[in-house]
Tab-separated table of C-alpha atoms in Angstrom:
chain	number	residue	atom	x	y	z
W	1	MET	CA	-1.979	-8.617	-5.935
W	2	GLN	CA	0.983	-9.839	-7.859
W	3	ASN	CA	4.238	-10.436	-6.005
W	4	THR	CA	6.180	-7.815	-7.955
W	5	ARG	CA	3.502	-5.262	-7.482
W	6	TRP	CA	3.392	-6.126	-3.632
W	7	GLU	CA	7.198	-5.670	-3.548
W	8	ALA	CA	6.715	-2.084	-5.012
W	9	VAL	CA	4.091	-1.201	-2.523
W	10	ALA	CA	5.924	-2.637	0.360
W	11	ALA	CA	9.069	-0.793	-0.601
W	12	VAL	CA	7.147	2.601	-0.636
W	13	LEU	CA	5.342	1.838	2.691
W	14	ARG	CA	8.125	0.156	4.557
W	15	ASP	CA	8.899	3.376	6.489
W	16	ALA	CA	5.492	4.572	6.840
W	17	GLY	CA	4.148	5.452	10.268
W	18	PHE	CA	1.772	2.900	11.613
W	19	PRO	CA	-0.974	2.802	12.683
W	20	ALA	CA	-2.171	4.547	9.433
W	21	ASN	CA	-5.406	4.646	7.494
W	22	ARG	CA	-5.579	4.312	3.709
W	23	GLN	CA	-5.337	8.020	3.077
W	24	ASP	CA	-2.190	8.274	5.261
W	25	LEU	CA	-0.608	5.578	3.312
W	26	VAL	CA	-1.570	7.251	-0.022
W	27	ASN	CA	-0.116	10.524	1.224
W	28	HIS	CA	3.095	8.682	2.400
W	29	ALA	CA	3.452	7.039	-1.065
W	30	ARG	CA	3.006	10.489	-2.740
W	31	LEU	CA	5.922	11.922	-0.817
W	32	ARG	CA	8.146	9.244	-2.322
W	33	THR	CA	9.621	9.041	-5.781
W	34	VAL	CA	7.161	6.306	-7.000
W	35	ASP	CA	5.230	5.715	-10.143
W	36	GLU	CA	1.429	6.247	-10.457
W	37	PHE	CA	0.855	2.495	-10.873
W	38	THR	CA	2.154	1.926	-7.383
W	39	ILE	CA	0.280	4.909	-5.883
W	40	GLY	CA	-2.767	3.390	-7.624
W	41	ALA	CA	-2.246	0.135	-5.792
W	42	VAL	CA	-2.108	1.809	-2.457
W	43	LYS	CA	-5.308	3.766	-3.283
W	44	GLN	CA	-7.001	0.426	-4.035
W	45	LEU	CA	-6.425	-0.786	-0.495
W	46	PRO	CA	-9.560	-1.323	1.555
W	47	THR	CA	-10.441	1.514	3.961
W	48	GLY	CA	-9.583	1.060	7.532
W	49	VAL	CA	-6.721	1.392	9.866
W	50	TYR	CA	-3.565	-0.555	9.373
W	51	ARG	CA	-1.375	-1.410	12.362
W	52	ASN	CA	1.542	-2.523	10.354
W	53	LEU	CA	2.934	-3.671	6.960
W	54	VAL	CA	1.748	-7.164	7.555
W	55	GLU	CA	-1.894	-5.940	7.794
W	56	VAL	CA	-1.424	-4.088	4.450
W	57	ARG	CA	-0.209	-7.248	2.833
W	58	ASP	CA	-2.981	-9.423	4.212
W	59	ARG	CA	-5.686	-7.107	2.884
W	60	ALA	CA	-3.828	-6.340	-0.405
W	61	GLU	CA	-3.711	-10.094	-1.200
W	62	ALA	CA	-7.568	-10.000	-1.932
W	63	LEU	CA	-7.135	-7.214	-4.420
W	64	PRO	CA	-7.352	-7.971	-8.026
W	65	ASP	CA	-4.345	-7.051	-10.252
W	66	LEU	CA	-4.660	-4.019	-12.290
W	67	ALA	CA	-3.827	-4.253	-16.105
């Protein structure tokens, strides 16, 4: 995931309640004023439970960038 894309995702999820699964994070992003591209990036996260934003970043690093 590109750095600028990660910054947008991190800004949206910064105040999310953790632990959270992917659907929790998608729902959190949808409650914010955010573009569909960023919501799409959150939807691309692997399934599982995330304990904090660092875990989100670590798993997001393996994702390909969307054009």
